CSV table of C-alpha atoms in Angstrom, one decimal:
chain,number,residue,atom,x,y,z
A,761,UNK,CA,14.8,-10.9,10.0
A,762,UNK,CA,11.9,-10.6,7.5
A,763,UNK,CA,9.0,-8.2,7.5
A,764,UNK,CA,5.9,-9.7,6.0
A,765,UNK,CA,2.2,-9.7,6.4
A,766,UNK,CA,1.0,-11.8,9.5
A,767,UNK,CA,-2.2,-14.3,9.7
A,768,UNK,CA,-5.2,-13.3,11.1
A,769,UNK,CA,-3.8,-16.0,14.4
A,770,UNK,CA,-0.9,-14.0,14.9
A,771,UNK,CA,-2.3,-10.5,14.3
A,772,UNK,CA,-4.4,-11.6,17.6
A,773,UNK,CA,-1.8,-12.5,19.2
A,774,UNK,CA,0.6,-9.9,19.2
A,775,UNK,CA,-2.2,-7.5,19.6
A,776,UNK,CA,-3.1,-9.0,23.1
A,777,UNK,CA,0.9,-9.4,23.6
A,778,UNK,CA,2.8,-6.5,22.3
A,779,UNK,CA,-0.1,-3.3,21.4
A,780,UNK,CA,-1.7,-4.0,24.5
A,781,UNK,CA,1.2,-3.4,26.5
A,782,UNK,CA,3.1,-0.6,24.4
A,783,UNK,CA,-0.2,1.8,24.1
A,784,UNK,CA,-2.7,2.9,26.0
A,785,UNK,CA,-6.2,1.7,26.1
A,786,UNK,CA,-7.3,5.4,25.2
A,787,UNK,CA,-5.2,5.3,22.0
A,788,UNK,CA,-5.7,1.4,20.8
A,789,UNK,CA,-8.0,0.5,18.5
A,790,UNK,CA,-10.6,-2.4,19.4
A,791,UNK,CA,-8.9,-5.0,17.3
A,792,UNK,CA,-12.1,-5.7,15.5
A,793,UNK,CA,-11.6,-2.2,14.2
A,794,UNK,CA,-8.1,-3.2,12.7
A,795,UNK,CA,-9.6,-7.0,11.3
A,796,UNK,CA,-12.6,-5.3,9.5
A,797,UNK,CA,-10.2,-2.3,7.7
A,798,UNK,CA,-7.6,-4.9,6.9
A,799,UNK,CA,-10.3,-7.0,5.4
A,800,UNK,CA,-11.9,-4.2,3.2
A,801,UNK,CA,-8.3,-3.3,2.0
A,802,UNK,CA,-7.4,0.2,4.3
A,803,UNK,CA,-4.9,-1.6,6.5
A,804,UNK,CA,-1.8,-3.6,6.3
A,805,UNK,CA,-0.3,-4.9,9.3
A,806,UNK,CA,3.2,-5.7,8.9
A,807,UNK,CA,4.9,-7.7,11.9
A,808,UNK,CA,9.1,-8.5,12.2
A,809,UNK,CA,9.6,-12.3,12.1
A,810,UNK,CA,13.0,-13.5,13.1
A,811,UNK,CA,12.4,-16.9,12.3
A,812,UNK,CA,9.0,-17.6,13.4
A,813,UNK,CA,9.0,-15.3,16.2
A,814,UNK,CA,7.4,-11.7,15.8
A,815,UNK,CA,9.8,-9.3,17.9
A,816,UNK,CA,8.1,-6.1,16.2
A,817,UNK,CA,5.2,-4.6,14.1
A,818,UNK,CA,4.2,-1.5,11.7
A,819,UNK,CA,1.2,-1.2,11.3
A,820,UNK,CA,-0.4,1.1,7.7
A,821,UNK,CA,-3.6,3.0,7.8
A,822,UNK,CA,-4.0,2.9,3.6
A,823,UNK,CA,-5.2,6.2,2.0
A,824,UNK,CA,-4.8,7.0,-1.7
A,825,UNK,CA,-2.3,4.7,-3.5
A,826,UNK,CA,1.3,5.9,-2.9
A,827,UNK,CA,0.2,7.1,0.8
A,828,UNK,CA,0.4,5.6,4.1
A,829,UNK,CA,-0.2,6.3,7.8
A,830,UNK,CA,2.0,4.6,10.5
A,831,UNK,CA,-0.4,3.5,12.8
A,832,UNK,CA,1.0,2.3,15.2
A,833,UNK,CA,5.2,0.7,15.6
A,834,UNK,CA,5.5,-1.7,18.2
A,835,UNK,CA,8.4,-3.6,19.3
A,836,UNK,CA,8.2,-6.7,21.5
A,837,UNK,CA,8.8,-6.0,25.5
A,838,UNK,CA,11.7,-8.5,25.2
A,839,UNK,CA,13.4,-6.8,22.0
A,840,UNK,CA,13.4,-3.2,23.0
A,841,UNK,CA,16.5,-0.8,22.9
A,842,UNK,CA,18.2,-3.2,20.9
A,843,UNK,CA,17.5,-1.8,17.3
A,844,UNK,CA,14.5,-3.7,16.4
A,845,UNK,CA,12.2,-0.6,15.7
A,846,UNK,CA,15.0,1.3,13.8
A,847,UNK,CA,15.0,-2.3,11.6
A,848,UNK,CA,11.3,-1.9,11.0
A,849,UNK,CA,11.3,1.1,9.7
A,850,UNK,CA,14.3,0.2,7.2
A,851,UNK,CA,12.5,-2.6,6.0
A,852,UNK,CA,9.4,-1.1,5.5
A,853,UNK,CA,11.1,1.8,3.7
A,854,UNK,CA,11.9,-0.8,1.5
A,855,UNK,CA,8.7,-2.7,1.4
A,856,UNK,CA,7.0,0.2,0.6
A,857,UNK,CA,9.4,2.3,-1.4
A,858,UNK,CA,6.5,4.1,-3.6
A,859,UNK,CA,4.3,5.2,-0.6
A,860,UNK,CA,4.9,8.3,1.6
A,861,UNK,CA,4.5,6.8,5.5
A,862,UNK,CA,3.0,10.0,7.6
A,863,UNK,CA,2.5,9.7,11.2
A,864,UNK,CA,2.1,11.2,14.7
A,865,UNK,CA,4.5,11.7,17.6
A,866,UNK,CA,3.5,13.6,20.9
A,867,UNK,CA,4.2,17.3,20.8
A,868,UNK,CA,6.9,17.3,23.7
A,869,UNK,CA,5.7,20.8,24.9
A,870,UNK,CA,1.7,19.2,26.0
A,871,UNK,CA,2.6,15.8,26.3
A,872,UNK,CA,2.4,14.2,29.7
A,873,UNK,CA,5.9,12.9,29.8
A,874,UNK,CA,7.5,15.5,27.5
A,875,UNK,CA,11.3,13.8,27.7
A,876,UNK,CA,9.9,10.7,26.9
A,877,UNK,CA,8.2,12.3,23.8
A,878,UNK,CA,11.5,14.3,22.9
A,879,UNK,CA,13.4,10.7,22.7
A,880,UNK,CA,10.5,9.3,20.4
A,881,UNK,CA,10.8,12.6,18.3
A,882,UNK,CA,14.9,12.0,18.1
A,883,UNK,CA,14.6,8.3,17.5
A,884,UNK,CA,12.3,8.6,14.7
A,885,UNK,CA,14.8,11.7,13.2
A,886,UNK,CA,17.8,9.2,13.6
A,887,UNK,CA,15.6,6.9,11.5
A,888,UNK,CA,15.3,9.0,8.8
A,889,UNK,CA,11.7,10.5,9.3
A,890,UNK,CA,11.1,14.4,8.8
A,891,UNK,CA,8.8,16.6,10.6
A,892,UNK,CA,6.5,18.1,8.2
A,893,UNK,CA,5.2,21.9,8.8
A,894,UNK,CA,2.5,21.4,10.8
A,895,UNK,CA,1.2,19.6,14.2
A,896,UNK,CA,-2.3,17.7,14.5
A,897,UNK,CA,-4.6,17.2,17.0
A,898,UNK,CA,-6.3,13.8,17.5
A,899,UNK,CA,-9.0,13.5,20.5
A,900,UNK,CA,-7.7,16.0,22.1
A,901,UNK,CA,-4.1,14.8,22.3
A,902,UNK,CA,-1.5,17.2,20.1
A,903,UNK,CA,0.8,15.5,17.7
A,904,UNK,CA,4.2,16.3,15.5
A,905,UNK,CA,3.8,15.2,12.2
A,906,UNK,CA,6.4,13.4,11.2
A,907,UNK,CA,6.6,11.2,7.0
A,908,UNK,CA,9.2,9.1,5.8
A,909,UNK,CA,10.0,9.4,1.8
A,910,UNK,CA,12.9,9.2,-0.2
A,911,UNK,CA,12.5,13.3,-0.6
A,912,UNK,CA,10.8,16.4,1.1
A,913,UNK,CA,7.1,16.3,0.8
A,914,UNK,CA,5.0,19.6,0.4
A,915,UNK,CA,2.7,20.1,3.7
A,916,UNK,CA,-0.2,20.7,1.0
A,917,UNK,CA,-0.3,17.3,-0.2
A,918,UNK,CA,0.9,16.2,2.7
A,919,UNK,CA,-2.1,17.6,4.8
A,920,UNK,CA,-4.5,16.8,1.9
A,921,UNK,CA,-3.8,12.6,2.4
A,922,UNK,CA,-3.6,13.2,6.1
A,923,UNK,CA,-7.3,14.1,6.3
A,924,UNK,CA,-8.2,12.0,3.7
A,925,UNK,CA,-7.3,9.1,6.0
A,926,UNK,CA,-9.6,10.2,8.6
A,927,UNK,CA,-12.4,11.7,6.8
A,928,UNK,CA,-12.3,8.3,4.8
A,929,UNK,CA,-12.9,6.4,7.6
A,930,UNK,CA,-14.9,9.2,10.3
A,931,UNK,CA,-18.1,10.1,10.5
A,932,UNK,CA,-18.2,14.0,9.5
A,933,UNK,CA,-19.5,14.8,12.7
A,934,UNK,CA,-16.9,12.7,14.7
A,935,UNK,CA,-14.1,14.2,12.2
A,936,UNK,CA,-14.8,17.4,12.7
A,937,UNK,CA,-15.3,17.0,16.7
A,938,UNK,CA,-12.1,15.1,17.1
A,939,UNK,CA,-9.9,15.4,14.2
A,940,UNK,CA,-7.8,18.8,13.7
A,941,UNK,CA,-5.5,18.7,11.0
A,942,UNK,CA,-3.6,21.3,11.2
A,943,UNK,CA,-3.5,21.7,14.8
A,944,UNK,CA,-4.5,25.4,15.8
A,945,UNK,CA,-2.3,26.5,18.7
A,946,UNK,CA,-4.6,29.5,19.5
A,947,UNK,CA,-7.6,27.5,19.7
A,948,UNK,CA,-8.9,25.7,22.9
A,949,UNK,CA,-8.1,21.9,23.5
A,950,UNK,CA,-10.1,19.4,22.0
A,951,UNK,CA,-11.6,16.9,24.2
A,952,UNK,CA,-9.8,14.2,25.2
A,953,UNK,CA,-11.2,11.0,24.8
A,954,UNK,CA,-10.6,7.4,24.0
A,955,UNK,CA,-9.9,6.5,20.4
A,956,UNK,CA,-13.3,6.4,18.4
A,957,UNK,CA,-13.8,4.5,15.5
């Protein structure tokens, strides 16, 4: 299996196949969102071919060179529990040996099904991803923040390319409304709301 770039055909595709299906609508980009980043350079959607089938993708939110954030990791409905996400990540650890990959998981203890976001936590551990010191919020939904690197990263810099990725592609006024980086566990809930771009 290869992990490569797709074209613009089969981006559409497995977004209407496999993202539509894996996430919901409240935390999918519109994919016009993800064509117009990839286009100006701020995205880089990789997909899993086993031959010329796609059985998987990863998707990267660019920030600053050397700094990534997984968007979104999406296996195909056929291929799950069989390894194929755990084969994603290896491969783009190697694709991408120079970046740090940050992302989000549910927080078990508010998410809605908090087993279900325990076994995402522990399958992204047994993949070799750490949790970094501090939780986010995102449209009202808390997060564990989790990074993939050959090393520990400091939560500093850490934080500091986290924002950067949303304040780079926010509105200040949406940023600050729906965006908490870190995640303030005294504070009252954000609103939740469907993903804004």
């Amino acid at each position: 299996m290869e992990l490569r770039i797709p074209s613009v055909e089969q981006l559409r595709t497995i977004y209407d196949r496999d993202l539509k299906e894996a996430f919901p609508t409240a935390e999918l980009k519109p994919l016009r969102n993800i064509e117009k980043s990839w286009a100006e350079g701020w995205y880089k959607p990789y997909c899993l071919f086993d031959g010329d089938n796609i059985v998987g993708e990863a998707f990267l939110w660019l920030g600053h060179p050397g700094w990534a954030l997984l968007d979104y990791l999406c296996v195909s409905s056929i291929r799950r529990n069989g390894g194929v996400g755990a084969s994603i990540l290896e491969k783009l650890r190697e694709r991408e040996a120079d970046t740090v990959i940050f992302g989000e998981s549910e927080a078990p203890e508010d998410a809605p099904d908090p087993e279900m976001a325990r076994r995402r936590l522990g399958f992204y551990a047994r993949c070799g991803l750490r949790t970094a010191g501090y939780d986010t919020e995102m449209f009202g939904v808390h997060y564990k923040t989790l990074y993939l690197a050959g090393g520990p990263v400091d939560d500093a810099a850490l934080m500091k390319e986290h924002r950067f990725v949303y304040e780079n592609t926010f509105s200040a006024d949406k940023y600050h409304k729906y965006v908490r980086i870190p995640f303030d566990p005294k504070a009252a809930p954000g609103p939740k709301v469907p993903w804004q771009q």
